[in-house]
Amino acid sequence: MTETTFWELISTSKRQTTENKYEQTQFLTNYLSTQTEEEIFSFEEQFQKLYAKSYTSPLWCAAYVAMGGCSDDSFDYFRAWLIAQGKEVFENAMQNPDSLVPVFDTLRDEGRGDYPGFERMLGVPLDAYIKKYNFADRSEGMDAYYTKLDKFPRIPFPEIVFNWEEDDTESMKRICPDVFAKYWDDPF
């Protein structure tokens, strides 16, 4: 699976599922479970490349401001959510985290009490693998999946150098002034 094919699949999953983000993971899981094992692991690889690429200080700053704080785990879920938004949103955010303001606004306007995080997106390839091979015992499926996944090279995260500090609001304003102006006093 190429990166282009990956983004096309994400786009299709968003078009096919308008109710909520969990339907998006169901769509992706169902689709991938009908593909070859190679395609499932290739999806994982493409996802992990983008996941590592988005491990940046400016994005973490935007997530921190918008959510009123952002732990390591919350940033993981934020990046999974960001990928699930599609190529255009992802690439725009990589260039300028302030591009997320209208995306955040739409999320908030939907009124479902949602926030920009999507932990379940991280498990799509695993769920597809388990469904494909119809494992009755989830832990058995997990063991088989991770045994095979271990044979693939790991995508390393870049070393992150923070250019903002939690207790220095001016440093956050410099990184994402629009996100700060809109969400600092009223986070998700």
PDB file of C-alpha atoms in Angstrom:
ATOM      1  CA  MET A   1       0.000   0.000   0.000  1.00  0.00           C
ATOM      2  CA  THR A   2       1.423   3.338  -1.019  1.00  0.00           C
ATOM      3  CA  GLU A   3       0.893   6.511   0.973  1.00  0.00           C
ATOM      4  CA  THR A   4      -1.464   7.686  -1.789  1.00  0.00           C
ATOM      5  CA  THR A   5      -3.551   4.511  -1.460  1.00  0.00           C
ATOM      6  CA  PHE A   6      -3.547   4.905   2.329  1.00  0.00           C
ATOM      7  CA  TRP A   7      -4.894   8.462   2.085  1.00  0.00           C
ATOM      8  CA  GLU A   8      -7.499   7.376  -0.471  1.00  0.00           C
ATOM      9  CA  LEU A   9      -8.706   4.719   1.966  1.00  0.00           C
ATOM     10  CA  ILE A  10      -8.889   7.251   4.808  1.00  0.00           C
ATOM     11  CA  SER A  11     -10.843   9.613   2.537  1.00  0.00           C
ATOM     12  CA  THR A  12     -13.247   6.852   1.527  1.00  0.00           C
ATOM     13  CA  SER A  13     -13.739   5.865   5.162  1.00  0.00           C
ATOM     14  CA  LYS A  14     -14.672   9.444   6.047  1.00  0.00           C
ATOM     15  CA  ARG A  15     -17.128   9.723   3.138  1.00  0.00           C
ATOM     16  CA  GLN A  16     -18.771   6.407   3.966  1.00  0.00           C
ATOM     17  CA  THR A  17     -19.231   7.119   7.668  1.00  0.00           C
ATOM     18  CA  THR A  18     -20.824  10.385   8.655  1.00  0.00           C
ATOM     19  CA  GLU A  19     -22.275   9.416  12.032  1.00  0.00           C
ATOM     20  CA  ASN A  20     -19.184   9.214  14.203  1.00  0.00           C
ATOM     21  CA  LYS A  21     -15.503   8.431  14.211  1.00  0.00           C
ATOM     22  CA  TYR A  22     -16.036   4.911  15.543  1.00  0.00           C
ATOM     23  CA  GLU A  23     -17.903   4.041  12.370  1.00  0.00           C
ATOM     24  CA  GLN A  24     -14.764   5.095  10.520  1.00  0.00           C
ATOM     25  CA  THR A  25     -12.714   2.482  12.370  1.00  0.00           C
ATOM     26  CA  GLN A  26     -15.393  -0.134  11.690  1.00  0.00           C
ATOM     27  CA  PHE A  27     -15.311   0.703   7.991  1.00  0.00           C
ATOM     28  CA  LEU A  28     -11.510   0.488   7.877  1.00  0.00           C
ATOM     29  CA  THR A  29     -11.450  -2.731   9.904  1.00  0.00           C
ATOM     30  CA  ASN A  30     -14.097  -4.358   7.700  1.00  0.00           C
ATOM     31  CA  TYR A  31     -12.348  -3.280   4.507  1.00  0.00           C
ATOM     32  CA  LEU A  32      -8.870  -4.350   5.599  1.00  0.00           C
ATOM     33  CA  SER A  33     -10.132  -7.700   6.888  1.00  0.00           C
ATOM     34  CA  THR A  34     -11.067  -8.560   3.281  1.00  0.00           C
ATOM     35  CA  GLN A  35      -7.607  -7.690   1.983  1.00  0.00           C
ATOM     36  CA  THR A  36      -4.410  -9.712   2.053  1.00  0.00           C
ATOM     37  CA  GLU A  37      -2.364  -9.952   5.200  1.00  0.00           C
ATOM     38  CA  GLU A  38       0.285  -7.941   3.361  1.00  0.00           C
ATOM     39  CA  GLU A  39      -2.204  -5.096   2.863  1.00  0.00           C
ATOM     40  CA  ILE A  40      -3.113  -5.069   6.558  1.00  0.00           C
ATOM     41  CA  PHE A  41       0.535  -4.776   7.561  1.00  0.00           C
ATOM     42  CA  SER A  42       1.154  -2.247   4.820  1.00  0.00           C
ATOM     43  CA  PHE A  43      -1.676  -0.098   6.202  1.00  0.00           C
ATOM     44  CA  GLU A  44       0.001  -0.349   9.616  1.00  0.00           C
ATOM     45  CA  GLU A  45       3.320   0.718   8.087  1.00  0.00           C
ATOM     46  CA  GLN A  46       1.842   3.750   6.318  1.00  0.00           C
ATOM     47  CA  PHE A  47      -0.035   4.738   9.467  1.00  0.00           C
ATOM     48  CA  GLN A  48       3.121   4.427  11.590  1.00  0.00           C
ATOM     49  CA  LYS A  49       5.128   6.583   9.160  1.00  0.00           C
ATOM     50  CA  LEU A  50       2.576   9.389   9.425  1.00  0.00           C
ATOM     51  CA  TYR A  51       2.225   8.844  13.163  1.00  0.00           C
ATOM     52  CA  ALA A  52       5.981   9.325  13.607  1.00  0.00           C
ATOM     53  CA  LYS A  53       6.033  12.285  11.222  1.00  0.00           C
ATOM     54  CA  SER A  54       3.380  14.051  13.305  1.00  0.00           C
ATOM     55  CA  TYR A  55       5.407  13.700  16.510  1.00  0.00           C
ATOM     56  CA  THR A  56       6.296  17.396  16.581  1.00  0.00           C
ATOM     57  CA  SER A  57       6.473  20.139  19.153  1.00  0.00           C
ATOM     58  CA  PRO A  58       4.136  22.548  17.294  1.00  0.00           C
ATOM     59  CA  LEU A  59       1.396  19.912  16.981  1.00  0.00           C
ATOM     60  CA  TRP A  60       1.779  18.974  20.625  1.00  0.00           C
ATOM     61  CA  CYS A  61       1.439  22.639  21.526  1.00  0.00           C
ATOM     62  CA  ALA A  62      -1.799  22.945  19.525  1.00  0.00           C
ATOM     63  CA  ALA A  63      -3.170  19.789  21.162  1.00  0.00           C
ATOM     64  CA  TYR A  64      -2.128  21.008  24.609  1.00  0.00           C
ATOM     65  CA  VAL A  65      -3.854  24.357  24.147  1.00  0.00           C
ATOM     66  CA  ALA A  66      -7.006  22.999  22.490  1.00  0.00           C
ATOM     67  CA  MET A  67      -7.532  20.265  25.067  1.00  0.00           C
ATOM     68  CA  GLY A  68      -6.454  22.184  28.149  1.00  0.00           C
ATOM     69  CA  GLY A  69      -3.470  19.880  28.616  1.00  0.00           C
ATOM     70  CA  CYS A  70      -2.059  16.944  26.707  1.00  0.00           C
ATOM     71  CA  SER A  71      -0.202  13.986  28.220  1.00  0.00           C
ATOM     72  CA  ASP A  72       1.955  11.601  26.202  1.00  0.00           C
ATOM     73  CA  ASP A  73      -1.012   9.252  25.732  1.00  0.00           C
ATOM     74  CA  SER A  74      -3.348  12.092  24.817  1.00  0.00           C
ATOM     75  CA  PHE A  75      -0.873  13.254  22.180  1.00  0.00           C
ATOM     76  CA  ASP A  76      -0.769   9.714  20.777  1.00  0.00           C
ATOM     77  CA  TYR A  77      -4.571   9.733  20.468  1.00  0.00           C
ATOM     78  CA  PHE A  78      -4.509  13.257  19.041  1.00  0.00           C
ATOM     79  CA  ARG A  79      -2.121  12.191  16.267  1.00  0.00           C
ATOM     80  CA  ALA A  80      -4.278   9.165  15.472  1.00  0.00           C
ATOM     81  CA  TRP A  81      -7.287  11.519  15.245  1.00  0.00           C
ATOM     82  CA  LEU A  82      -5.313  13.879  13.017  1.00  0.00           C
ATOM     83  CA  ILE A  83      -4.470  11.087  10.565  1.00  0.00           C
ATOM     84  CA  ALA A  84      -8.118   9.996  10.529  1.00  0.00           C
ATOM     85  CA  GLN A  85      -9.093  13.512   9.375  1.00  0.00           C
ATOM     86  CA  GLY A  86      -7.450  12.912   6.014  1.00  0.00           C
ATOM     87  CA  LYS A  87      -4.503  14.070   3.980  1.00  0.00           C
ATOM     88  CA  GLU A  88      -5.433  17.727   3.556  1.00  0.00           C
ATOM     89  CA  VAL A  89      -6.084  18.343   7.253  1.00  0.00           C
ATOM     90  CA  PHE A  90      -2.981  16.382   8.200  1.00  0.00           C
ATOM     91  CA  GLU A  91      -0.648  18.155   5.793  1.00  0.00           C
ATOM     92  CA  ASN A  92      -2.055  21.585   6.606  1.00  0.00           C
ATOM     93  CA  ALA A  93      -1.576  20.935  10.321  1.00  0.00           C
ATOM     94  CA  MET A  94       1.983  19.785   9.725  1.00  0.00           C
ATOM     95  CA  GLN A  95       2.690  23.109   8.009  1.00  0.00           C
ATOM     96  CA  ASN A  96       0.670  25.275  10.384  1.00  0.00           C
ATOM     97  CA  PRO A  97      -1.079  23.986  13.528  1.00  0.00           C
ATOM     98  CA  ASP A  98      -3.405  27.011  13.416  1.00  0.00           C
ATOM     99  CA  SER A  99      -5.050  25.409  10.371  1.00  0.00           C
ATOM    100  CA  LEU A 100      -6.773  23.133  12.896  1.00  0.00           C
ATOM    101  CA  VAL A 101      -9.015  25.892  14.284  1.00  0.00           C
ATOM    102  CA  PRO A 102     -11.871  25.296  11.798  1.00  0.00           C
ATOM    103  CA  VAL A 103     -11.493  21.525  12.242  1.00  0.00           C
ATOM    104  CA  PHE A 104     -11.683  21.929  16.025  1.00  0.00           C
ATOM    105  CA  ASP A 105     -14.651  24.283  15.611  1.00  0.00           C
ATOM    106  CA  THR A 106     -16.515  21.728  13.498  1.00  0.00           C
ATOM    107  CA  LEU A 107     -15.782  19.017  16.038  1.00  0.00           C
ATOM    108  CA  ARG A 108     -17.087  21.183  18.849  1.00  0.00           C
ATOM    109  CA  ASP A 109     -20.129  22.320  16.829  1.00  0.00           C
ATOM    110  CA  GLU A 110     -21.188  18.714  16.296  1.00  0.00           C
ATOM    111  CA  GLY A 111     -22.136  18.783  19.979  1.00  0.00           C
ATOM    112  CA  ARG A 112     -21.388  15.168  20.810  1.00  0.00           C
ATOM    113  CA  GLY A 113     -18.969  16.003  23.598  1.00  0.00           C
ATOM    114  CA  ASP A 114     -16.165  14.794  21.367  1.00  0.00           C
ATOM    115  CA  TYR A 115     -12.561  15.949  21.448  1.00  0.00           C
ATOM    116  CA  PRO A 116      -9.612  15.662  19.056  1.00  0.00           C
ATOM    117  CA  GLY A 117      -8.425  12.231  20.095  1.00  0.00           C
ATOM    118  CA  PHE A 118      -9.009   8.811  18.578  1.00  0.00           C
ATOM    119  CA  GLU A 119      -7.373   5.941  20.464  1.00  0.00           C
ATOM    120  CA  ARG A 120      -9.357   3.311  18.570  1.00  0.00           C
ATOM    121  CA  MET A 121      -7.733   4.338  15.290  1.00  0.00           C
ATOM    122  CA  LEU A 122      -4.477   2.865  16.618  1.00  0.00           C
ATOM    123  CA  GLY A 123      -5.994  -0.623  16.667  1.00  0.00           C
ATOM    124  CA  VAL A 124      -7.490  -0.794  13.173  1.00  0.00           C
ATOM    125  CA  PRO A 125      -4.861  -3.111  11.631  1.00  0.00           C
ATOM    126  CA  LEU A 126      -4.924  -5.435  14.647  1.00  0.00           C
ATOM    127  CA  ASP A 127      -8.730  -5.575  14.609  1.00  0.00           C
ATOM    128  CA  ALA A 128      -8.697  -6.253  10.855  1.00  0.00           C
ATOM    129  CA  TYR A 129      -6.205  -9.087  11.310  1.00  0.00           C
ATOM    130  CA  ILE A 130      -8.268 -10.657  14.098  1.00  0.00           C
ATOM    131  CA  LYS A 131     -11.426 -10.363  12.007  1.00  0.00           C
ATOM    132  CA  LYS A 132      -9.741 -11.729   8.872  1.00  0.00           C
ATOM    133  CA  TYR A 133      -8.632 -14.902  10.634  1.00  0.00           C
ATOM    134  CA  ASN A 134     -11.726 -15.088  12.838  1.00  0.00           C
ATOM    135  CA  PHE A 135      -9.853 -15.579  16.102  1.00  0.00           C
ATOM    136  CA  ALA A 136     -12.306 -16.668  18.781  1.00  0.00           C
ATOM    137  CA  ASP A 137      -9.845 -15.580  21.467  1.00  0.00           C
ATOM    138  CA  ARG A 138      -8.764 -11.951  21.029  1.00  0.00           C
ATOM    139  CA  SER A 139      -5.532 -12.469  22.964  1.00  0.00           C
ATOM    140  CA  GLU A 140      -4.578 -15.330  20.640  1.00  0.00           C
ATOM    141  CA  GLY A 141      -5.166 -13.028  17.660  1.00  0.00           C
ATOM    142  CA  MET A 142      -3.108 -10.293  19.294  1.00  0.00           C
ATOM    143  CA  ASP A 143      -0.224 -12.687  19.898  1.00  0.00           C
ATOM    144  CA  ALA A 144      -0.274 -13.828  16.265  1.00  0.00           C
ATOM    145  CA  TYR A 145      -0.494 -10.246  14.970  1.00  0.00           C
ATOM    146  CA  TYR A 146       2.340  -8.889  17.101  1.00  0.00           C
ATOM    147  CA  THR A 147       4.546 -11.891  16.328  1.00  0.00           C
ATOM    148  CA  LYS A 148       4.223 -11.067  12.629  1.00  0.00           C
ATOM    149  CA  LEU A 149       4.499  -7.317  13.221  1.00  0.00           C
ATOM    150  CA  ASP A 150       7.816  -7.850  15.018  1.00  0.00           C
ATOM    151  CA  LYS A 151       9.288  -9.021  11.698  1.00  0.00           C
ATOM    152  CA  PHE A 152       8.756  -5.562  10.193  1.00  0.00           C
ATOM    153  CA  PRO A 153      11.191  -2.726  10.836  1.00  0.00           C
ATOM    154  CA  ARG A 154      10.017  -0.259  13.465  1.00  0.00           C
ATOM    155  CA  ILE A 155       9.402   3.321  12.431  1.00  0.00           C
ATOM    156  CA  PRO A 156      11.346   5.425  14.932  1.00  0.00           C
ATOM    157  CA  PHE A 157       9.877   8.600  16.343  1.00  0.00           C
ATOM    158  CA  PRO A 158      12.045  11.645  15.839  1.00  0.00           C
ATOM    159  CA  GLU A 159      13.575  13.223  18.883  1.00  0.00           C
ATOM    160  CA  ILE A 160      11.266  16.011  19.916  1.00  0.00           C
ATOM    161  CA  VAL A 161      12.678  19.357  20.995  1.00  0.00           C
ATOM    162  CA  PHE A 162      10.034  21.487  22.639  1.00  0.00           C
ATOM    163  CA  ASN A 163       9.899  25.094  21.531  1.00  0.00           C
ATOM    164  CA  TRP A 164       7.193  25.946  24.080  1.00  0.00           C
ATOM    165  CA  GLU A 165       6.623  25.464  27.788  1.00  0.00           C
ATOM    166  CA  GLU A 166       3.455  24.646  29.717  1.00  0.00           C
ATOM    167  CA  ASP A 167       3.911  27.542  32.125  1.00  0.00           C
ATOM    168  CA  ASP A 168       4.909  30.076  29.460  1.00  0.00           C
ATOM    169  CA  THR A 169       1.759  31.146  27.621  1.00  0.00           C
ATOM    170  CA  GLU A 170       3.722  33.494  25.381  1.00  0.00           C
ATOM    171  CA  SER A 171       5.714  30.554  24.019  1.00  0.00           C
ATOM    172  CA  MET A 172       2.433  28.794  23.108  1.00  0.00           C
ATOM    173  CA  LYS A 173       0.998  31.938  21.517  1.00  0.00           C
ATOM    174  CA  ARG A 174       4.043  32.109  19.248  1.00  0.00           C
ATOM    175  CA  ILE A 175       3.522  28.527  18.029  1.00  0.00           C
ATOM    176  CA  CYS A 176      -0.237  28.586  17.439  1.00  0.00           C
ATOM    177  CA  PRO A 177      -1.686  32.057  18.040  1.00  0.00           C
ATOM    178  CA  ASP A 178      -5.091  31.255  16.499  1.00  0.00           C
ATOM    179  CA  VAL A 179      -5.562  28.023  18.446  1.00  0.00           C
ATOM    180  CA  PHE A 180      -4.451  29.854  21.582  1.00  0.00           C
ATOM    181  CA  ALA A 181      -6.841  32.766  21.027  1.00  0.00           C
ATOM    182  CA  LYS A 182      -9.804  30.476  20.440  1.00  0.00           C
ATOM    183  CA  TYR A 183      -9.191  27.588  22.867  1.00  0.00           C
ATOM    184  CA  TRP A 184      -6.913  28.661  25.723  1.00  0.00           C
ATOM    185  CA  ASP A 185      -9.786  29.940  27.868  1.00  0.00           C
ATOM    186  CA  ASP A 186     -12.325  27.417  26.549  1.00  0.00           C
ATOM    187  CA  PRO A 187     -10.615  24.086  25.760  1.00  0.00           C
ATOM    188  CA  PHE A 188     -12.308  20.828  24.860  1.00  0.00           C
TER     189      PHE A 188
END
